PDB file of C-alpha atoms in Angstrom:
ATOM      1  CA  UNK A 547     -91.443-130.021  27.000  1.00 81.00           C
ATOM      2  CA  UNK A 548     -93.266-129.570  30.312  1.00 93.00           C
ATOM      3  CA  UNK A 549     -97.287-130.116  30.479  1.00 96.00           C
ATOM      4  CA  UNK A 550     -99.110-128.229  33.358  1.00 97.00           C
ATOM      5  CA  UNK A 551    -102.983-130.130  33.149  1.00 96.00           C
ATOM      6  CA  UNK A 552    -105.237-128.746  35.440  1.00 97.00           C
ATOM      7  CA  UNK A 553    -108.669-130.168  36.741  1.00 97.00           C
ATOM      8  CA  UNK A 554    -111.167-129.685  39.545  1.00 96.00           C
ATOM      9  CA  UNK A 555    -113.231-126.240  38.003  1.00 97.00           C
ATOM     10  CA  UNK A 556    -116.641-126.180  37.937  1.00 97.00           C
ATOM     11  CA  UNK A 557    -119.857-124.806  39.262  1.00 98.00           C
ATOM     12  CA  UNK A 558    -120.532-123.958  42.944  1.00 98.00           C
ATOM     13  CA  UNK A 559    -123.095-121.894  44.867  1.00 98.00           C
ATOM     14  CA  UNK A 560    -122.123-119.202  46.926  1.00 98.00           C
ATOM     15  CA  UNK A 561    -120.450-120.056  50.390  1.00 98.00           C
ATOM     16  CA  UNK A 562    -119.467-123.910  49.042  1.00 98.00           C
ATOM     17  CA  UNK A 563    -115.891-125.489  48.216  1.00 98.00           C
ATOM     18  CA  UNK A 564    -113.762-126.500  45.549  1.00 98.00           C
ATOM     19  CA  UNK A 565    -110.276-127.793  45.069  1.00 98.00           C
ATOM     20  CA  UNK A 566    -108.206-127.097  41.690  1.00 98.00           C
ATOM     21  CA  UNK A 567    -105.557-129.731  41.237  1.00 98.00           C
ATOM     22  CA  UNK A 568    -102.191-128.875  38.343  1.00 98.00           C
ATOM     23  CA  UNK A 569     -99.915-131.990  37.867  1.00 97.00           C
ATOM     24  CA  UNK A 570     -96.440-131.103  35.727  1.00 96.00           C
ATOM     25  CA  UNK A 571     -95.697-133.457  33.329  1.00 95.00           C
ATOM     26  CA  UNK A 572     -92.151-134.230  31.526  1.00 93.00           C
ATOM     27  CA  UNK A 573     -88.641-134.721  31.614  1.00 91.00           C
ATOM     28  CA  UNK A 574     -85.571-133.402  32.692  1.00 90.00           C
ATOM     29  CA  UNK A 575     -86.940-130.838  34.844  1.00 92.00           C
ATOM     30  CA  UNK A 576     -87.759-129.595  38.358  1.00 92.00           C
ATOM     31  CA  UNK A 577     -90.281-127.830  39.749  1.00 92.00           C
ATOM     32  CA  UNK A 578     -88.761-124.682  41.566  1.00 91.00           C
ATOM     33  CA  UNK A 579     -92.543-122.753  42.280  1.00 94.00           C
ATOM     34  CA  UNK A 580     -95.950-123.525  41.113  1.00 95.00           C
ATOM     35  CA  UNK A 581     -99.103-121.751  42.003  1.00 96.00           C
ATOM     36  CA  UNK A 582    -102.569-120.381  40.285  1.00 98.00           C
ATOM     37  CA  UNK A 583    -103.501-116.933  38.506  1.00 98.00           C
ATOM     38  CA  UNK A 584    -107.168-116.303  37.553  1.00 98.00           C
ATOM     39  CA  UNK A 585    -108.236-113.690  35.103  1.00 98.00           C
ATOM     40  CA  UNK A 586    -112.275-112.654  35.486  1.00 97.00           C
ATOM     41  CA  UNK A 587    -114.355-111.259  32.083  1.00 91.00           C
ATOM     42  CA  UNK A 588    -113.091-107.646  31.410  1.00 94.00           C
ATOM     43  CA  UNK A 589    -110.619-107.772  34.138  1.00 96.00           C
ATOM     44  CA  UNK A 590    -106.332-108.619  34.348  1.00 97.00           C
ATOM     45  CA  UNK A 591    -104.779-111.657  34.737  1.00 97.00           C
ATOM     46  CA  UNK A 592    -104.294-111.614  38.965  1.00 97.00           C
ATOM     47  CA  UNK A 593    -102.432-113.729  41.356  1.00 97.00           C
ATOM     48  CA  UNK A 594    -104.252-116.092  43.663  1.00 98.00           C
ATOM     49  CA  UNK A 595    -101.534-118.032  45.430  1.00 98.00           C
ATOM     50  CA  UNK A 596     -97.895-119.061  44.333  1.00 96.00           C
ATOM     51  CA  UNK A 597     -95.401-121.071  46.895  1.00 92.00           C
ATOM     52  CA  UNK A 598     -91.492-119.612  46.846  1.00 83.00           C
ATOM     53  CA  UNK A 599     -87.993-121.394  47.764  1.00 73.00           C
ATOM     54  CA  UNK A 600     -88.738-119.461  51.044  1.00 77.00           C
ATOM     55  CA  UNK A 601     -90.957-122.187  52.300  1.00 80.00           C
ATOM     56  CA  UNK A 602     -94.114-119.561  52.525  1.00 91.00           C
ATOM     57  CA  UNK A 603     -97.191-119.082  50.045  1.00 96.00           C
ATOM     58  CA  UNK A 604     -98.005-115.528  48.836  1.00 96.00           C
ATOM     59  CA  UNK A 605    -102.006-115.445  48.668  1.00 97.00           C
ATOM     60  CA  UNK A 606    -103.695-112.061  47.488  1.00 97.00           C
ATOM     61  CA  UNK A 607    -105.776-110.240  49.504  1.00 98.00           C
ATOM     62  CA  UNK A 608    -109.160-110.987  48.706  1.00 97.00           C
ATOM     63  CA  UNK A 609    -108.681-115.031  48.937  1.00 98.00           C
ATOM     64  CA  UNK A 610    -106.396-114.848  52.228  1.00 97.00           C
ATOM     65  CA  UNK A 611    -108.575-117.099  54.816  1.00 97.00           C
ATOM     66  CA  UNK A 612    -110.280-118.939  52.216  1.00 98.00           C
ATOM     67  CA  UNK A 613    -107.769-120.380  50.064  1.00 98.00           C
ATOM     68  CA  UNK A 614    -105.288-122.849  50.652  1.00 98.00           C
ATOM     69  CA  UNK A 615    -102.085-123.503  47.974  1.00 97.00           C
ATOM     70  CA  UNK A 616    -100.497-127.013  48.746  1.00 95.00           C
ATOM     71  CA  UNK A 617     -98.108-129.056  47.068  1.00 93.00           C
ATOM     72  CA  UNK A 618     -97.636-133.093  46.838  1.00 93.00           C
ATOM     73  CA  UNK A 619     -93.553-132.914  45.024  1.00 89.00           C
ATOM     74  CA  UNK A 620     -93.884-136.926  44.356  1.00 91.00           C
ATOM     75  CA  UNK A 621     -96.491-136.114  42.004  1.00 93.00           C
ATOM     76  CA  UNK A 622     -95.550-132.624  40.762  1.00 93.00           C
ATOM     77  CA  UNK A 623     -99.102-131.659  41.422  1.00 95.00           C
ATOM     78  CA  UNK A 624     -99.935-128.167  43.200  1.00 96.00           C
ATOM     79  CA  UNK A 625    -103.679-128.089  44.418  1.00 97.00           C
ATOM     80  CA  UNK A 626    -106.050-124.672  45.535  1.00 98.00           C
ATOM     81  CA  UNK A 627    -108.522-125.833  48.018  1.00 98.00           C
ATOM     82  CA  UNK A 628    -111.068-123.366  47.599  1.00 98.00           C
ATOM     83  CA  UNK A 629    -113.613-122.600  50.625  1.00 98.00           C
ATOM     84  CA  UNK A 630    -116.204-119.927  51.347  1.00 98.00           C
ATOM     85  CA  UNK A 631    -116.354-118.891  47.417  1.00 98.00           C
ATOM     86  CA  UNK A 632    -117.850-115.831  46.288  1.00 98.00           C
ATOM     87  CA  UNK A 633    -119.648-114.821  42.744  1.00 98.00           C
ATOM     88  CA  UNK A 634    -116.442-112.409  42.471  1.00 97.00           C
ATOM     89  CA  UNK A 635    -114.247-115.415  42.477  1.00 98.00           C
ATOM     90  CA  UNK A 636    -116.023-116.510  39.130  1.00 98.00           C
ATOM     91  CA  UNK A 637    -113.066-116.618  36.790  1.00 98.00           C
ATOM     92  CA  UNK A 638    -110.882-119.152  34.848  1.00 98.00           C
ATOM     93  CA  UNK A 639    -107.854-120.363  37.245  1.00 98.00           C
ATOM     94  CA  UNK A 640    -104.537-121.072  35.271  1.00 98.00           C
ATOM     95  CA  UNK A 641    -101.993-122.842  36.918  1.00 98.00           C
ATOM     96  CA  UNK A 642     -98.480-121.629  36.271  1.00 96.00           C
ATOM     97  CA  UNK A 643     -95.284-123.446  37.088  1.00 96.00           C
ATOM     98  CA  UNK A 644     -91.116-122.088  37.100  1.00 95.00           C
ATOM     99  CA  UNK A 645     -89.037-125.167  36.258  1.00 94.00           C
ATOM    100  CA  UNK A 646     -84.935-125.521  36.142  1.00 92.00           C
ATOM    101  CA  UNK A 647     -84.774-127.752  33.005  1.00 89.00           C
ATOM    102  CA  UNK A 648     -81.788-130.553  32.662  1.00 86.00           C
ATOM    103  CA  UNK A 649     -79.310-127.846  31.593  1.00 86.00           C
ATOM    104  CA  UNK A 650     -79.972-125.448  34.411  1.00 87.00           C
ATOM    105  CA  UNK A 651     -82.372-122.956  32.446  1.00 91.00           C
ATOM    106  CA  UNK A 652     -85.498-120.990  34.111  1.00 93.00           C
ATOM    107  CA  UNK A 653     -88.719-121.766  31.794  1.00 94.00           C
ATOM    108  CA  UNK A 654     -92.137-120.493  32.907  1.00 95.00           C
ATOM    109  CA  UNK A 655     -94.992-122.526  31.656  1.00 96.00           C
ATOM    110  CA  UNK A 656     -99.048-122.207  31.993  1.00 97.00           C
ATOM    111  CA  UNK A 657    -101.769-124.292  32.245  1.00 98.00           C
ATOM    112  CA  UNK A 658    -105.058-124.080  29.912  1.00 97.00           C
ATOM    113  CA  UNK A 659    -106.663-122.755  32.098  1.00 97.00           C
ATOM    114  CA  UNK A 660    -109.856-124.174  34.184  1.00 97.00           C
ATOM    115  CA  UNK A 661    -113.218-122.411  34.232  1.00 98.00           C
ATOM    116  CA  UNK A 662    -114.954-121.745  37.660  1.00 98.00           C
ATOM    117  CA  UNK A 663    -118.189-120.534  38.284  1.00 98.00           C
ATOM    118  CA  UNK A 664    -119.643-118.963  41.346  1.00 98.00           C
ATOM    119  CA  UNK A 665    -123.389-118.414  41.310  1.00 97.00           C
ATOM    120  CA  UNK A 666    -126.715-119.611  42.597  1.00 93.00           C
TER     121      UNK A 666
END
């Protein structure tokens, strides 16, 4: 069984930082992607930034220049430095990993999720 535990949410003001850390937690796995999804109040579950086998990061649109996906593989721990936030950023972030288990099988797995809050 894999663990994703995510920390780092909170309470900002307008135009400050934050950094969202997810460390994986298990055995007989490996990480093949990990990356963060946030889902607003009366909104969809949205992509914010996932890595790929590619080497590259896929960011959405309205965080490109102001978020920054990086990974730290001795610690299975993906982290979203956060910068310039807006109050349309409020959401909660989950982090979501893809892992190739011991016997060579794809599992997806999500965090709890991690509330962040945007607002003077």
């Amino acid at each position: 069984q894999v663990q994703l535990v995510e920390s780092g949410g909170g309470l900002v003001q307008p135009g400050g930082s934050l950094t969202l850390s997810c460390a994986a937690s298990g055995s007989g796995f490996s990480i093949y992607t990990m990356g963060w999804y946030r889902q607003a109040p009366g909104k969809q579950r949205e992509l914010v930034a996932r890595d790929n086998s590619a080497g590259t990061t896929n960011y959405a649109d309205t965080v490109k220049g102001r978020f920054t996906l990086s990974r730290d593989n001795a610690k299975n721990t993906v982290y979203l430095q956060m910068n310039s936030l807006k109050p349309e950023d409020t959401a909660v972030y989950y982090c979501y990993a893809v892992v190739r288990t011991n016997l060579g099988y794809r599992d997806n797995y999500w965090g709890q999720g991690t509330q962040v809050t945007v607002s003077s």
